């Protein structure tokens, strides 16, 4: 029933890109950086009462919306590049080094594709949480609403930090792809 909207494979594939190049196993420091550190920072922000304000929520909603649109375009660009690469790989590459380089490039393109998809997912969930924040803001100031506001603030901060970290990873991978193309 929910298979058409399940995002489990995006999350699972994203985690699989967080692996060591040497061992091909999930790299624990990366898991810490991308999942535990944002939770710790978000908890600290909420603990010290750095809660969402309307101006920050508006700025984050706008930023996530704009980045989502740009990342969808990047997704199409990565798809286009991978299609061109598959057309090149259909031709026999003259030597083993060229084949290895081509396989490495395709793997990096696939990881970028997965990470960009995950970034779009994070941005979408963050926008939904921010919309929920605006709904809570209209209800009033009861103790239950204040508790929910803190939970929503934690979620938004967590997703924002995770989004930034994933965006930096995508930027680095795109940089590696393009710098190799110019060599």
CSV table of C-alpha atoms in Angstrom, one decimal, residues 2-174:
chain,number,residue,atom,x,y,z
A,2,UNK,CA,2.7,2.5,0.9
A,3,UNK,CA,5.3,1.1,-1.5
A,4,UNK,CA,4.8,4.0,-3.9
A,5,UNK,CA,5.7,6.6,-1.2
A,6,UNK,CA,8.3,4.6,0.8
A,7,UNK,CA,11.6,6.5,1.1
A,8,UNK,CA,13.3,3.6,2.9
A,9,UNK,CA,15.5,2.8,-0.1
A,10,UNK,CA,16.7,6.4,-0.4
A,11,UNK,CA,17.7,6.4,3.3
A,12,UNK,CA,19.3,2.9,3.1
A,13,UNK,CA,21.2,3.8,-0.1
A,14,UNK,CA,22.4,7.1,1.4
A,15,UNK,CA,23.8,5.2,4.4
A,16,UNK,CA,25.5,2.8,2.1
A,17,UNK,CA,27.4,5.7,0.5
A,18,UNK,CA,28.9,6.5,3.9
A,19,UNK,CA,31.6,3.8,3.6
A,20,UNK,CA,35.3,3.6,3.6
A,21,UNK,CA,36.9,3.4,0.2
A,22,UNK,CA,39.5,0.9,1.5
A,23,UNK,CA,37.2,-1.6,3.3
A,24,UNK,CA,33.9,-1.0,1.4
A,25,UNK,CA,32.2,-1.2,4.8
A,26,UNK,CA,30.1,1.5,6.5
A,27,UNK,CA,32.5,4.0,8.1
A,28,UNK,CA,31.5,4.6,11.7
A,29,UNK,CA,33.0,8.2,11.9
A,30,UNK,CA,30.8,9.1,8.9
A,31,UNK,CA,27.7,7.7,10.7
A,32,UNK,CA,28.7,9.8,13.7
A,33,UNK,CA,29.2,12.9,11.6
A,34,UNK,CA,26.0,12.7,9.6
A,35,UNK,CA,23.6,11.3,12.2
A,36,UNK,CA,24.8,11.6,15.8
A,37,UNK,CA,26.5,15.0,15.6
A,38,UNK,CA,23.4,16.8,14.2
A,39,UNK,CA,21.3,15.2,17.0
A,40,UNK,CA,23.8,16.4,19.6
A,41,UNK,CA,23.9,19.9,18.2
A,42,UNK,CA,20.1,20.1,17.9
A,43,UNK,CA,19.6,18.9,21.5
A,44,UNK,CA,22.1,21.6,22.7
A,45,UNK,CA,20.2,24.3,20.8
A,46,UNK,CA,16.9,23.2,22.2
A,47,UNK,CA,18.3,22.7,25.7
A,48,UNK,CA,19.7,26.3,25.7
A,49,UNK,CA,16.2,27.5,24.5
A,50,UNK,CA,17.3,28.6,21.0
A,51,UNK,CA,13.9,27.9,19.6
A,52,UNK,CA,12.4,28.7,16.3
A,53,UNK,CA,11.2,32.2,15.7
A,54,UNK,CA,8.9,33.2,12.8
A,55,UNK,CA,11.6,34.9,10.9
A,56,UNK,CA,14.0,32.0,11.1
A,57,UNK,CA,11.2,29.5,10.2
A,58,UNK,CA,10.3,31.7,7.2
A,59,UNK,CA,14.0,31.8,6.1
A,60,UNK,CA,14.4,28.1,6.5
A,61,UNK,CA,11.2,27.3,4.6
A,62,UNK,CA,12.3,29.5,1.8
A,63,UNK,CA,15.9,28.1,1.8
A,64,UNK,CA,14.8,24.5,1.8
A,65,UNK,CA,12.2,25.1,-1.0
A,66,UNK,CA,14.8,26.8,-3.2
A,67,UNK,CA,17.4,24.2,-2.5
A,68,UNK,CA,14.9,21.4,-3.3
A,69,UNK,CA,14.2,22.9,-6.7
A,70,UNK,CA,17.9,23.3,-7.4
A,71,UNK,CA,18.7,19.8,-6.3
A,72,UNK,CA,16.0,18.4,-8.5
A,73,UNK,CA,17.8,20.1,-11.4
A,74,UNK,CA,21.1,18.6,-10.2
A,75,UNK,CA,19.4,15.2,-10.1
A,76,UNK,CA,18.5,15.6,-13.8
A,77,UNK,CA,22.0,16.8,-14.6
A,78,UNK,CA,23.5,13.7,-12.9
A,79,UNK,CA,21.1,11.5,-14.8
A,80,UNK,CA,22.1,13.1,-18.1
A,81,UNK,CA,25.8,12.7,-17.3
A,82,UNK,CA,25.3,9.0,-16.4
A,83,UNK,CA,23.4,8.4,-19.7
A,84,UNK,CA,26.3,9.9,-21.6
A,85,UNK,CA,28.7,7.8,-19.6
A,86,UNK,CA,26.8,4.6,-20.4
A,87,UNK,CA,26.9,5.5,-24.1
A,88,UNK,CA,30.7,5.8,-23.8
A,89,UNK,CA,31.0,2.6,-21.8
A,90,UNK,CA,29.2,0.7,-24.6
A,91,UNK,CA,32.2,1.4,-26.8
A,92,UNK,CA,35.2,-0.8,-26.0
A,93,UNK,CA,37.6,1.2,-23.9
A,94,UNK,CA,41.1,0.6,-25.1
A,95,UNK,CA,42.8,-0.3,-21.9
A,96,UNK,CA,42.2,-1.5,-18.4
A,97,UNK,CA,43.1,1.9,-16.8
A,98,UNK,CA,40.4,3.7,-18.8
A,99,UNK,CA,37.8,1.0,-17.9
A,100,UNK,CA,38.7,1.4,-14.2
A,101,UNK,CA,38.5,5.2,-14.4
A,102,UNK,CA,35.1,4.9,-16.1
A,103,UNK,CA,33.8,2.5,-13.4
A,104,UNK,CA,35.0,4.8,-10.7
A,105,UNK,CA,33.3,7.7,-12.3
A,106,UNK,CA,30.0,5.8,-12.7
A,107,UNK,CA,30.2,4.8,-9.0
A,108,UNK,CA,30.8,8.4,-8.0
A,109,UNK,CA,27.9,9.5,-10.1
A,110,UNK,CA,25.6,6.9,-8.5
A,111,UNK,CA,26.6,8.1,-5.0
A,112,UNK,CA,26.0,11.7,-6.0
A,113,UNK,CA,22.6,10.7,-7.3
A,114,UNK,CA,21.8,8.9,-4.0
A,115,UNK,CA,23.0,11.8,-1.9
A,116,UNK,CA,21.1,14.4,-3.9
A,117,UNK,CA,18.0,12.3,-3.5
A,118,UNK,CA,18.5,12.1,0.2
A,119,UNK,CA,19.0,15.9,0.4
A,120,UNK,CA,15.7,16.5,-1.4
A,121,UNK,CA,14.1,14.1,1.1
A,122,UNK,CA,15.6,16.0,4.0
A,123,UNK,CA,14.5,19.4,2.6
A,124,UNK,CA,11.0,18.1,2.0
A,125,UNK,CA,10.6,16.7,5.5
A,126,UNK,CA,12.0,19.9,7.0
A,127,UNK,CA,9.5,22.0,5.1
A,128,UNK,CA,6.7,19.8,6.4
A,129,UNK,CA,8.0,20.2,9.9
A,130,UNK,CA,8.2,24.0,9.5
A,131,UNK,CA,4.6,24.1,8.2
A,132,UNK,CA,3.7,22.1,11.4
A,133,UNK,CA,5.5,24.7,13.4
A,134,UNK,CA,3.4,27.5,11.9
A,135,UNK,CA,0.3,25.5,12.7
A,136,UNK,CA,1.4,25.1,16.3
A,137,UNK,CA,2.1,28.8,16.4
A,138,UNK,CA,-1.5,29.6,15.6
A,139,UNK,CA,-2.9,27.3,18.4
A,140,UNK,CA,-1.6,29.3,21.3
A,141,UNK,CA,0.8,28.9,24.2
A,142,UNK,CA,-0.3,25.9,26.3
A,143,UNK,CA,2.3,23.6,27.9
A,144,UNK,CA,1.6,20.8,25.3
A,145,UNK,CA,2.1,23.3,22.4
A,146,UNK,CA,5.4,24.4,24.0
A,147,UNK,CA,6.6,20.8,24.3
A,148,UNK,CA,5.6,20.1,20.7
A,149,UNK,CA,7.3,23.3,19.6
A,150,UNK,CA,10.6,22.1,21.2
A,151,UNK,CA,10.2,18.7,19.5
A,152,UNK,CA,9.6,20.4,16.1
A,153,UNK,CA,12.6,22.8,16.7
A,154,UNK,CA,14.8,19.8,17.5
A,155,UNK,CA,13.6,18.1,14.3
A,156,UNK,CA,14.1,21.2,12.1
A,157,UNK,CA,17.6,21.9,13.6
A,158,UNK,CA,18.6,18.2,13.1
A,159,UNK,CA,17.4,18.2,9.5
A,160,UNK,CA,19.0,21.6,8.7
A,161,UNK,CA,22.4,20.4,10.1
A,162,UNK,CA,22.2,17.1,8.3
A,163,UNK,CA,21.1,18.9,5.1
A,164,UNK,CA,24.2,21.1,5.2
A,165,UNK,CA,26.5,18.2,5.9
A,166,UNK,CA,25.0,16.2,3.0
A,167,UNK,CA,25.2,19.3,0.8
A,168,UNK,CA,28.9,19.7,1.5
A,169,UNK,CA,29.4,16.0,0.7
A,170,UNK,CA,27.6,16.4,-2.6
A,171,UNK,CA,29.6,19.5,-3.4
A,172,UNK,CA,32.9,17.6,-2.8
A,173,UNK,CA,31.8,14.7,-4.9
A,174,UNK,CA,30.7,17.0,-7.8
